[in-house]
Short mmCIF file of C-alpha atoms and ligand atoms in Angstrom, two decimals:
data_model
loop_
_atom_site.label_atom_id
_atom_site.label_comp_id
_atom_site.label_asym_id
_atom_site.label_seq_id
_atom_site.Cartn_x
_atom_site.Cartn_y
_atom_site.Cartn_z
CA UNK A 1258 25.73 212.92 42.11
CA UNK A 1259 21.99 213.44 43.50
CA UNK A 1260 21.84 212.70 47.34
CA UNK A 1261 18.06 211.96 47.17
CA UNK A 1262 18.54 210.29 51.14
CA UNK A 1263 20.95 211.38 53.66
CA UNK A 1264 20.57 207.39 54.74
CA UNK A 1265 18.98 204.30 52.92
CA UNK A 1266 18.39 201.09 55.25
CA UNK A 1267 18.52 197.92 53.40
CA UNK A 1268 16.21 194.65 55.20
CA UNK A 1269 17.31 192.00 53.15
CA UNK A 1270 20.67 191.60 50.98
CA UNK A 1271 19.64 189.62 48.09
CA UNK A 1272 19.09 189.66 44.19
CA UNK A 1273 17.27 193.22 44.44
CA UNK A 1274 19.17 194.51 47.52
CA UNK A 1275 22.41 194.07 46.35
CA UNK A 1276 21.15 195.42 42.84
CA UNK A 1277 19.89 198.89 45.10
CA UNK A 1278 23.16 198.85 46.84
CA UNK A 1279 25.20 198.85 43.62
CA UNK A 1280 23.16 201.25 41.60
CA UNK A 1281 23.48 203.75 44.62
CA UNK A 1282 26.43 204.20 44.86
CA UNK A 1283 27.07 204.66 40.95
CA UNK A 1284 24.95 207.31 41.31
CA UNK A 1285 25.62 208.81 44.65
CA UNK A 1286 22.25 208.19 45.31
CA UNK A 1287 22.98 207.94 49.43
CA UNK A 1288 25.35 209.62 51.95
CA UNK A 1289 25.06 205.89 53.88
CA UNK A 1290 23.74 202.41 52.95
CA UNK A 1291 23.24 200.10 55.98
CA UNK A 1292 22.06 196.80 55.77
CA UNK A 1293 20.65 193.68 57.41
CA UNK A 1294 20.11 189.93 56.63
CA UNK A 1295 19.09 187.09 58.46
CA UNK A 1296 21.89 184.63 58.19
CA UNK A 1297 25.40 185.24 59.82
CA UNK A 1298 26.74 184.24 56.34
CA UNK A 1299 24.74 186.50 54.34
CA UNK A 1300 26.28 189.62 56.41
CA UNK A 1301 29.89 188.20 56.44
CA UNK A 1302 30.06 188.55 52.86
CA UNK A 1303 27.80 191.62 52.31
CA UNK A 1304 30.64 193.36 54.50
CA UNK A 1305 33.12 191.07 52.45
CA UNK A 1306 32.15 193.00 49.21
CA UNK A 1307 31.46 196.25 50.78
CA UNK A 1308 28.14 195.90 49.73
CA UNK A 1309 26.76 198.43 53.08
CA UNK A 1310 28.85 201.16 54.68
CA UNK A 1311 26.98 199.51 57.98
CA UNK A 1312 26.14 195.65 58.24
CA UNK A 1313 23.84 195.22 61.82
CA UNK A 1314 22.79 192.31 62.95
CA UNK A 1315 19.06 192.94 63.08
CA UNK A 1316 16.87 195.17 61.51
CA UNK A 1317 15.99 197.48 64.23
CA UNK A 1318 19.76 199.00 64.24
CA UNK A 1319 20.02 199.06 60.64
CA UNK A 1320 16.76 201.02 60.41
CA UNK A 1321 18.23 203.74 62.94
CA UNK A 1322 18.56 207.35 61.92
CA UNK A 1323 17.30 206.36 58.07
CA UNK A 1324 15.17 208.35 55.76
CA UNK A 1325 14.59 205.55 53.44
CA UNK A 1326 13.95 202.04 54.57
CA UNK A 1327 13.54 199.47 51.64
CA UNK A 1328 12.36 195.94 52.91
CA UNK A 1329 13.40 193.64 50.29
CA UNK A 1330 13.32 190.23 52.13
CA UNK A 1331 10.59 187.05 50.65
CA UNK A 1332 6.79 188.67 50.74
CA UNK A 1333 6.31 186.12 53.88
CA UNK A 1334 8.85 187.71 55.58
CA UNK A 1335 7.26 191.07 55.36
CA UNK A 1336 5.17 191.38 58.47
CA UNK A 1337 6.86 190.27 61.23
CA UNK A 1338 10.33 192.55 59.64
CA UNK A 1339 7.78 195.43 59.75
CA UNK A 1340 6.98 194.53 63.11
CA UNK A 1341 10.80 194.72 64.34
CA UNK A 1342 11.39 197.96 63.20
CA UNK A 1343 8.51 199.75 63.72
CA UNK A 1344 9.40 201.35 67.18
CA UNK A 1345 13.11 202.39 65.88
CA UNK A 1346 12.13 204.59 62.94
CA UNK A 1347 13.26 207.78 62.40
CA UNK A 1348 9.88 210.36 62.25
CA UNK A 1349 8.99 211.20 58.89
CA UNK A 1350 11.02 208.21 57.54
CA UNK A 1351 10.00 206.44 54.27
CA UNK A 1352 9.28 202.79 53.88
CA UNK A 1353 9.21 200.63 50.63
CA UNK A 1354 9.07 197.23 49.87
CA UNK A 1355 10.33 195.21 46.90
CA UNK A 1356 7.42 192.47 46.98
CA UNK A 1357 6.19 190.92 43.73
CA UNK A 1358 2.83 190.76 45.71
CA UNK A 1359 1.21 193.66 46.93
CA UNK A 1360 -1.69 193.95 48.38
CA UNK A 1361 -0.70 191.23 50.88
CA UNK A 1362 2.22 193.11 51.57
CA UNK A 1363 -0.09 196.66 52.33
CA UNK A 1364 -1.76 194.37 54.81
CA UNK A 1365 1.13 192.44 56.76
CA UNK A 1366 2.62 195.96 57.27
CA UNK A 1367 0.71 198.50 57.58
CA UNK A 1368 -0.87 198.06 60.43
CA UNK A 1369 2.54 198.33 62.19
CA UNK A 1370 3.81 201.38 60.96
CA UNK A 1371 3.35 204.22 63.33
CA UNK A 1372 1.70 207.73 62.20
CA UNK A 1373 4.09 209.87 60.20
CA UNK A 1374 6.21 207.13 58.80
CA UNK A 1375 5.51 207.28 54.87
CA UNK A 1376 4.69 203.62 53.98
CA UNK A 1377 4.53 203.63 49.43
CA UNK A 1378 4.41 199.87 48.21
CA UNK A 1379 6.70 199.48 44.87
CA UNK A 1380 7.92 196.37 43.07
CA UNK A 1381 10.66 196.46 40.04
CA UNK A 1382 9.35 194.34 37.49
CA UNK A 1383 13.01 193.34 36.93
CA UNK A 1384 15.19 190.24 38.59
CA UNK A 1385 16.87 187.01 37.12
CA UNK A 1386 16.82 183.86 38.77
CA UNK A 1387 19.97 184.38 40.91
CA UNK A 1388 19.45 185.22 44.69
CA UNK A 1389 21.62 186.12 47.56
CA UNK A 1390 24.09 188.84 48.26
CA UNK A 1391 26.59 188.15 45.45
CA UNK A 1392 24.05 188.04 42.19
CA UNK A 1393 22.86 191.99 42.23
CA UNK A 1394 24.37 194.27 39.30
CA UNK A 1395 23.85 198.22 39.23
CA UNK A 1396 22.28 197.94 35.57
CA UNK A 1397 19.69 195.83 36.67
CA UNK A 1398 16.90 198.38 36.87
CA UNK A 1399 17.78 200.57 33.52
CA UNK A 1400 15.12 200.71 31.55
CA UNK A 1401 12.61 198.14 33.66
CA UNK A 1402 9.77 199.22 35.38
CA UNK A 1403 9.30 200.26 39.21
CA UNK A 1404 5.64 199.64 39.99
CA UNK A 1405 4.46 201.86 43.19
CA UNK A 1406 1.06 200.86 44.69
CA UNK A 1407 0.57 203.88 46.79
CA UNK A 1408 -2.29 203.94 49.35
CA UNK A 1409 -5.01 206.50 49.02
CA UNK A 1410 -3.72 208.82 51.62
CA UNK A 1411 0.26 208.68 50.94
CA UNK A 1412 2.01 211.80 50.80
CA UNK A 1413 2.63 213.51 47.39
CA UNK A 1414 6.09 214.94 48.23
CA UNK A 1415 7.33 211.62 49.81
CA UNK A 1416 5.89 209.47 46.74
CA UNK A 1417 7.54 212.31 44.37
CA UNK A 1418 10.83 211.85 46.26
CA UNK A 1419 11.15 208.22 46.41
CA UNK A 1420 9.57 208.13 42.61
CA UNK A 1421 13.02 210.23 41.68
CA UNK A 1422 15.24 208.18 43.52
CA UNK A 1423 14.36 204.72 41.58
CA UNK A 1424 13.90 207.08 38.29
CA UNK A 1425 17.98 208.01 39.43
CA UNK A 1426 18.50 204.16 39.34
CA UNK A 1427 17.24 203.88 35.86
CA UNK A 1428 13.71 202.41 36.56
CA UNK A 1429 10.79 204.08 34.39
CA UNK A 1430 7.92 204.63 37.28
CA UNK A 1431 4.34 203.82 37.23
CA UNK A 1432 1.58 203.78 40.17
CA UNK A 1433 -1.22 201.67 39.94
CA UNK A 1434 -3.81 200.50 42.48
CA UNK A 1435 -2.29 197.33 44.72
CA UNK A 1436 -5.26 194.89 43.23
CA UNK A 1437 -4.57 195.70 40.03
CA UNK A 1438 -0.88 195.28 40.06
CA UNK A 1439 -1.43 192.01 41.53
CA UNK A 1440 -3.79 191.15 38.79
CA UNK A 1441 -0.89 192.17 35.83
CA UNK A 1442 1.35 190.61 37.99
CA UNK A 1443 -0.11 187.22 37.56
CA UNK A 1444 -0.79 187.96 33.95
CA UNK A 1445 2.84 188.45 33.20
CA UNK A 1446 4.96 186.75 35.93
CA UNK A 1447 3.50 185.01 38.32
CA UNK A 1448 1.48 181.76 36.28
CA UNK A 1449 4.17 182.00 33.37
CA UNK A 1450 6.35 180.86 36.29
CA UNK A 1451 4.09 178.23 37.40
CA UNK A 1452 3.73 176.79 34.05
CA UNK A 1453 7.67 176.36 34.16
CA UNK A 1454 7.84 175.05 37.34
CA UNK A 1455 5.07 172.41 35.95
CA UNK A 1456 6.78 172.30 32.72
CA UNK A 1457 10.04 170.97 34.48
CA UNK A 1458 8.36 169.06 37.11
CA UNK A 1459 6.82 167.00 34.30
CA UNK A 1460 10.03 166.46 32.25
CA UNK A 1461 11.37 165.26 34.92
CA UNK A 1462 8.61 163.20 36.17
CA UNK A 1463 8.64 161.28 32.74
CA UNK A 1464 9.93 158.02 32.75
CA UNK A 1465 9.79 157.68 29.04
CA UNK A 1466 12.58 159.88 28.38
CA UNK A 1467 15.58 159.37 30.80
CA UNK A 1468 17.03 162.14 33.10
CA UNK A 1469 20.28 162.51 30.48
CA UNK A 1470 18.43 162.77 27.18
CA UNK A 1471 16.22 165.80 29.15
CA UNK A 1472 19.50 167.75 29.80
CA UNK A 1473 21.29 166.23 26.44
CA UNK A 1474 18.68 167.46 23.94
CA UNK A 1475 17.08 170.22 25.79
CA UNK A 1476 15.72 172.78 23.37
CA UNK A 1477 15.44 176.86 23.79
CA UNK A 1478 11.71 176.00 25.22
CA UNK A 1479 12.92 173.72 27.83
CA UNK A 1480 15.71 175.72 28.27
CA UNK A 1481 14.30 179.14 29.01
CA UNK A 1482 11.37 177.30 31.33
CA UNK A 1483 14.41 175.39 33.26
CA UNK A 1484 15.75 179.42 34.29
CA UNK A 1485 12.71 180.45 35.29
CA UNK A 1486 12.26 177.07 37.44
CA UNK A 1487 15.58 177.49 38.69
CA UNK A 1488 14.14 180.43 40.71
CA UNK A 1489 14.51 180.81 44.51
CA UNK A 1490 11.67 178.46 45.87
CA UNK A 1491 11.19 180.74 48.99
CA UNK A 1492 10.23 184.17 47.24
CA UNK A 1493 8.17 181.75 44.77
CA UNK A 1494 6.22 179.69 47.70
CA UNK A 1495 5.53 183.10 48.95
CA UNK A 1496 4.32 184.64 45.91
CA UNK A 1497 1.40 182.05 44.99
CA UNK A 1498 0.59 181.73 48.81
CA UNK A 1499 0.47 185.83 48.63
CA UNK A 1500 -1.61 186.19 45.32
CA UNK A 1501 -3.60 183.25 45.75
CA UNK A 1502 -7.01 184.91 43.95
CA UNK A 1503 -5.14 186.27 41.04
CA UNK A 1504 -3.17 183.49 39.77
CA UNK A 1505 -5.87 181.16 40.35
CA UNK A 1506 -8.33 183.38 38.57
CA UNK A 1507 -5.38 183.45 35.38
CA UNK A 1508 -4.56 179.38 35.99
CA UNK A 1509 -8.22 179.22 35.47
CA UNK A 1510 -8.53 180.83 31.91
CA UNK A 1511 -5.11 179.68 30.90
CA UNK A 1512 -6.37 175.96 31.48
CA UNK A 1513 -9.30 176.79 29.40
CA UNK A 1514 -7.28 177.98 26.50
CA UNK A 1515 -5.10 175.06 26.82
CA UNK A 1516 -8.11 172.26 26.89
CA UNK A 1517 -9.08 174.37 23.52
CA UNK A 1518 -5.36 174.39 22.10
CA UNK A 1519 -5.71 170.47 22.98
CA UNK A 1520 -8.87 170.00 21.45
CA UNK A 1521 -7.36 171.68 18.15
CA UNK A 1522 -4.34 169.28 18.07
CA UNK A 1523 -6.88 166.31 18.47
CA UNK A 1524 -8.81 167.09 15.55
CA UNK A 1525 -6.64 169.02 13.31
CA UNK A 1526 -7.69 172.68 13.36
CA UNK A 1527 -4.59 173.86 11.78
CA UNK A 1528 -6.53 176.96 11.12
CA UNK A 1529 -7.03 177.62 14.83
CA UNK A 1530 -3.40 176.60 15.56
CA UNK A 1531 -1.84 179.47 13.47
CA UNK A 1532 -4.27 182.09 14.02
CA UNK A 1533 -3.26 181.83 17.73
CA UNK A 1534 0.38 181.65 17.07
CA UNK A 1535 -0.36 184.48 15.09
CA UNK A 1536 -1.85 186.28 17.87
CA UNK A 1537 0.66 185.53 20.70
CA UNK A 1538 3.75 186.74 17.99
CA UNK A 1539 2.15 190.03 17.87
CA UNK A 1540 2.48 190.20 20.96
CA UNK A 1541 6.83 189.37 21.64
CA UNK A 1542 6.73 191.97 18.74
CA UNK A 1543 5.32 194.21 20.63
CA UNK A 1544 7.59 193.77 24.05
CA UNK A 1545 10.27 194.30 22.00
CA UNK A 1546 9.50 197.20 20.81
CA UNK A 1547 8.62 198.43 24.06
CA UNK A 1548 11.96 198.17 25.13
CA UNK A 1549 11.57 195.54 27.40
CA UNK A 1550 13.67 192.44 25.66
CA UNK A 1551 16.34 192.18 23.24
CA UNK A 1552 15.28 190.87 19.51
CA UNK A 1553 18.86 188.99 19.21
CA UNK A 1554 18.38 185.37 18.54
CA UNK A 1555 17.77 183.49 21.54
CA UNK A 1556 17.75 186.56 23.64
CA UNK A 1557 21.23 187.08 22.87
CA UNK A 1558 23.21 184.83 24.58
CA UNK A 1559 26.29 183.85 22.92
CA UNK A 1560 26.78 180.77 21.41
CA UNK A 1561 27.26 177.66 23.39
CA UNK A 1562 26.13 179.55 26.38
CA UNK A 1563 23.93 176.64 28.79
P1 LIG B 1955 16.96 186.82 47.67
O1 LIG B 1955 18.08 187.08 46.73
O2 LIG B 1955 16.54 185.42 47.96
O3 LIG B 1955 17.25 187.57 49.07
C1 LIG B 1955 16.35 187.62 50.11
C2 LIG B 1955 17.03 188.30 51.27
O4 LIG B 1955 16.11 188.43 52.34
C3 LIG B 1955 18.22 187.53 51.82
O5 LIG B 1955 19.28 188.43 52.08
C4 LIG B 1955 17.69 186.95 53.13
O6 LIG B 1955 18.68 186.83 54.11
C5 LIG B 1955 16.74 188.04 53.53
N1 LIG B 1955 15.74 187.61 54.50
C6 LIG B 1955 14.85 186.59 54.40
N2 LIG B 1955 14.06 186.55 55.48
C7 LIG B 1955 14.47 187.57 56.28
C8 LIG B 1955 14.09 188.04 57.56
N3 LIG B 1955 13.09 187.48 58.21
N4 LIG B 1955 14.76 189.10 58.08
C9 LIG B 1955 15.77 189.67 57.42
N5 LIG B 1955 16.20 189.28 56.21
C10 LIG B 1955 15.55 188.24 55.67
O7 LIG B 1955 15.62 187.57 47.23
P2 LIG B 1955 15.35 188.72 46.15
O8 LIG B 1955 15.27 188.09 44.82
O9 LIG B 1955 16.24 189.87 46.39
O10 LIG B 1955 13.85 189.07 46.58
C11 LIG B 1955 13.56 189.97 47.61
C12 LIG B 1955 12.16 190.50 47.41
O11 LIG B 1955 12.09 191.10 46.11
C13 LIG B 1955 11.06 189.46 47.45
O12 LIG B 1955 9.96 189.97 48.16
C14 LIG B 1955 10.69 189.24 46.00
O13 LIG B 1955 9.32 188.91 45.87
C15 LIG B 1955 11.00 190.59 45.40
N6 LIG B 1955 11.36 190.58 43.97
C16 LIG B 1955 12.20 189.63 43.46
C17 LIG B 1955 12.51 189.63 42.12
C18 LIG B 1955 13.40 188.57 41.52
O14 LIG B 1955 13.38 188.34 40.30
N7 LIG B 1955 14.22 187.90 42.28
C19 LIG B 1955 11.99 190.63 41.28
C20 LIG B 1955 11.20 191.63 41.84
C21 LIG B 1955 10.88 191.59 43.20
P3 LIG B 1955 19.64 185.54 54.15
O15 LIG B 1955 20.43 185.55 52.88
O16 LIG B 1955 20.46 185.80 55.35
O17 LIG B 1955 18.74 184.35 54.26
#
C-alpha cells in the first residue's frame, strides 16, 4: 500500500473514472476518493457501488482539500469544469485530465488555473466502448500506456509524483509534446474510429442487403468495426471537433491510399494488393509483440461470444 495522495478528486464517474476509482483502492493508492458527476443518477449509483468515499453534487466541493484532481468528463466538457473549480483548489494541488485530445484541452483549461496549482495533461491510451459509472474495472490500465503532455514549465517533482501514481495503477508512462500526441492519436485511434463509424453507417445505409442479413451474417470485420461504433457519441463528437487538424490531415492520406487500393482492385494489381497486406501484417505482428493485444484467435473471445 503506497499512499501517493492524501486525497484524489474525481470530475466525472465514467468508463476511466470508475476504472481510477477501482484500481486505487486495490492499491491503496488514496487515503480518500471523492467524486462528482453531472446527472443525479450517475451519483446515486456511484454511492450505490461505493465507487467514492465522498459523492458531492458539484465539482467545486468535491475538489475541496484534494491533492490530486483528475478531470475525466467528455474533452468539451473540459473548460467550463476547469472554470468551476478553479477558486476552490487546495494550493499546490495537482490537476490532470483524461482527454483523448490534448492540446485543446491545455487551452480550455489553462487559462483558469490559478498560480501554484500543477496543471500535467495525460491520456491512457486504454478504454472499451462501455461508458458510465458501472463499466470501469481496476485492470484496465495494466500494461497500457498513460500519455502525459506536460507543458514546458511544469514542475519536475509534481510530474514525477503523479507519473508514479498511474505507474502504481499499472500504466507504462510516456511524455510527449501535446501536438504530437494529438498527431499519434489520430494515427492510431481517432480516424480508425471514424472509418467504423462510416463503415457501419454505410452497412446500414445499404438497401441492397436488409437490416437482418447485416446482423445475421456479420463477419469478425464488421464485427470488431460495430464495437468501436458502438462508442459513446459524446466523447467521440468531442474528439473530432477537438482534433479537427490532425484527423483531417490523416483522413486526407488515408483517402489517398484508399483511391490507390481502389484503383488496384479495378485493374487487377494483385501484386500491389499483397505487398500492402504484407505491409500492414507486419505491423499487428508487431503490436503484439509489444504487448499491447492478445494473439488468440479473434482477440480471444470465447466462442459464440456476439
Ligand atoms: P463516460 O463513461 O461517458 O463518462 C463521462 C463522465 O463525465 C460521466 O460521469 C458524466 O456524468 C461526466 N460529465 C459529463 N459532463 C460533465 C460535466 N459538465 N460536469 C461533470 N461531469 C460531467 O466517459 P469516459 O469514457 O470515462 O471518458 C472520459 C474522458 O476520458 C473523455 O475525455 C475521453 O475522451 C477520455 N478517454 C476515454 C477513453 C475511452 O475509451 N472511453 C479512453 C481514454 C480517454 P453523467 O454520467 O452524470 O452524465
Amino acid at each position: 500500500m503506497t499512499v501517493t495522495y492524501d486525497k484524489v478528486a474525481l470530475i466525472g464517474l465514467g468508463l476511466i473514472a470508475s476504472s481510477m476509482a477501482h484500481a486505487i483502492r486495490a492499491g491503496g493508492l488514496a487515503r480518500v476518493i471523492a467524486g462528482h458527476a453531472k446527472t443525479a443518477e450517475t451519483r446515486r449509483v456511484a454511492l450505490e457501488i461505493g465507487l467514492c468515499d465522498t459523492v458531492h453534487e458539484t465539482a467545486a466541493e468535491a475538489v475541496k482539500d484534494a491533492d490530486l484532481v483528475v478531470l475525466a468528463v467528455p474533452v468539451g466538457a473540459m473548460g467550463a469544469v476547469a472554470a468551476e473549480i478553479a477558486p476552490h483548489l487546495k494550493p499546490g494541488a495537482t490537476v490532470t485530465d483524461v482527454g483523448s485530445v490534448k492540446q485543446a484541452v491545455i487551452d480550455a483549461v489553462a487559462p483558469h488555473l490559478p498560480p501554484g496549482i500543477h496543471f500535467i495533461p495525460g491520456h491512457p491510451v486504454a478504454g472499451t466502448e462501455y461508458s458510465g459509472p458501472r463499466s470501469g474495472f481496476a485492470t484496465l490500465f495494466q500494461n497500457r500506456w498513460w500519455l502525459l503532455t506536460p507543458l514546458a514549465q511544469a514542475d519536475i517533482g509534481a510530474v514525477a509524483k503523479l507519473r508514479a501514481f498511474l505507474q502504481e495503477m499499472g500504466a507504462n508512462v510516456d511524455e510527449m509534446d501535446a501536438g504530437h500526441h494529438d498527431l499519434v492519436l489520430a494515427v492510431t485511434s481517432h480516424t480508425p474510429h471514424l472509418i467504423a463509424y462510416t463503415m457501419v453507417g454505410v452497412a446500414d445505409d445499404l438497401g441492397r442487403v436488409t437490416d437482418t442479413e447485416v446482423i445475421k451474417y456479420s463477419a469478425a470485420g464488421f464485427r470488431d468495426f460495430t464495437r468501436i461504433a458502438a462508442s459513446d457519441p459524446t466523447m467521440w463528437r468531442d474528439v473530432f471537433l477537438n482534433n479537427k487538424d490532425a484527423t483531417l490531415e490523416i483522413l486526407g492520406r488515408f483517402t489517398e491510399e484508399l483511391f490507390a487500393l481502389q484503383r488496384a482492385i479495378r485493374i487487377g494489381d494483385g501484386e500491389h494488393l499483397f505487398a500492402y497486406f504484407t505491409r500492414t501484417r507486419a505491423i499487428r505482428r508487431s503490436i503484439i509483440e509489444a504487448g499491447q493485444d492478445t494473439s488468440a484467435p479473434n482477440f480471444g473471445r470465447s466462442k459464440g461470444t456476439p
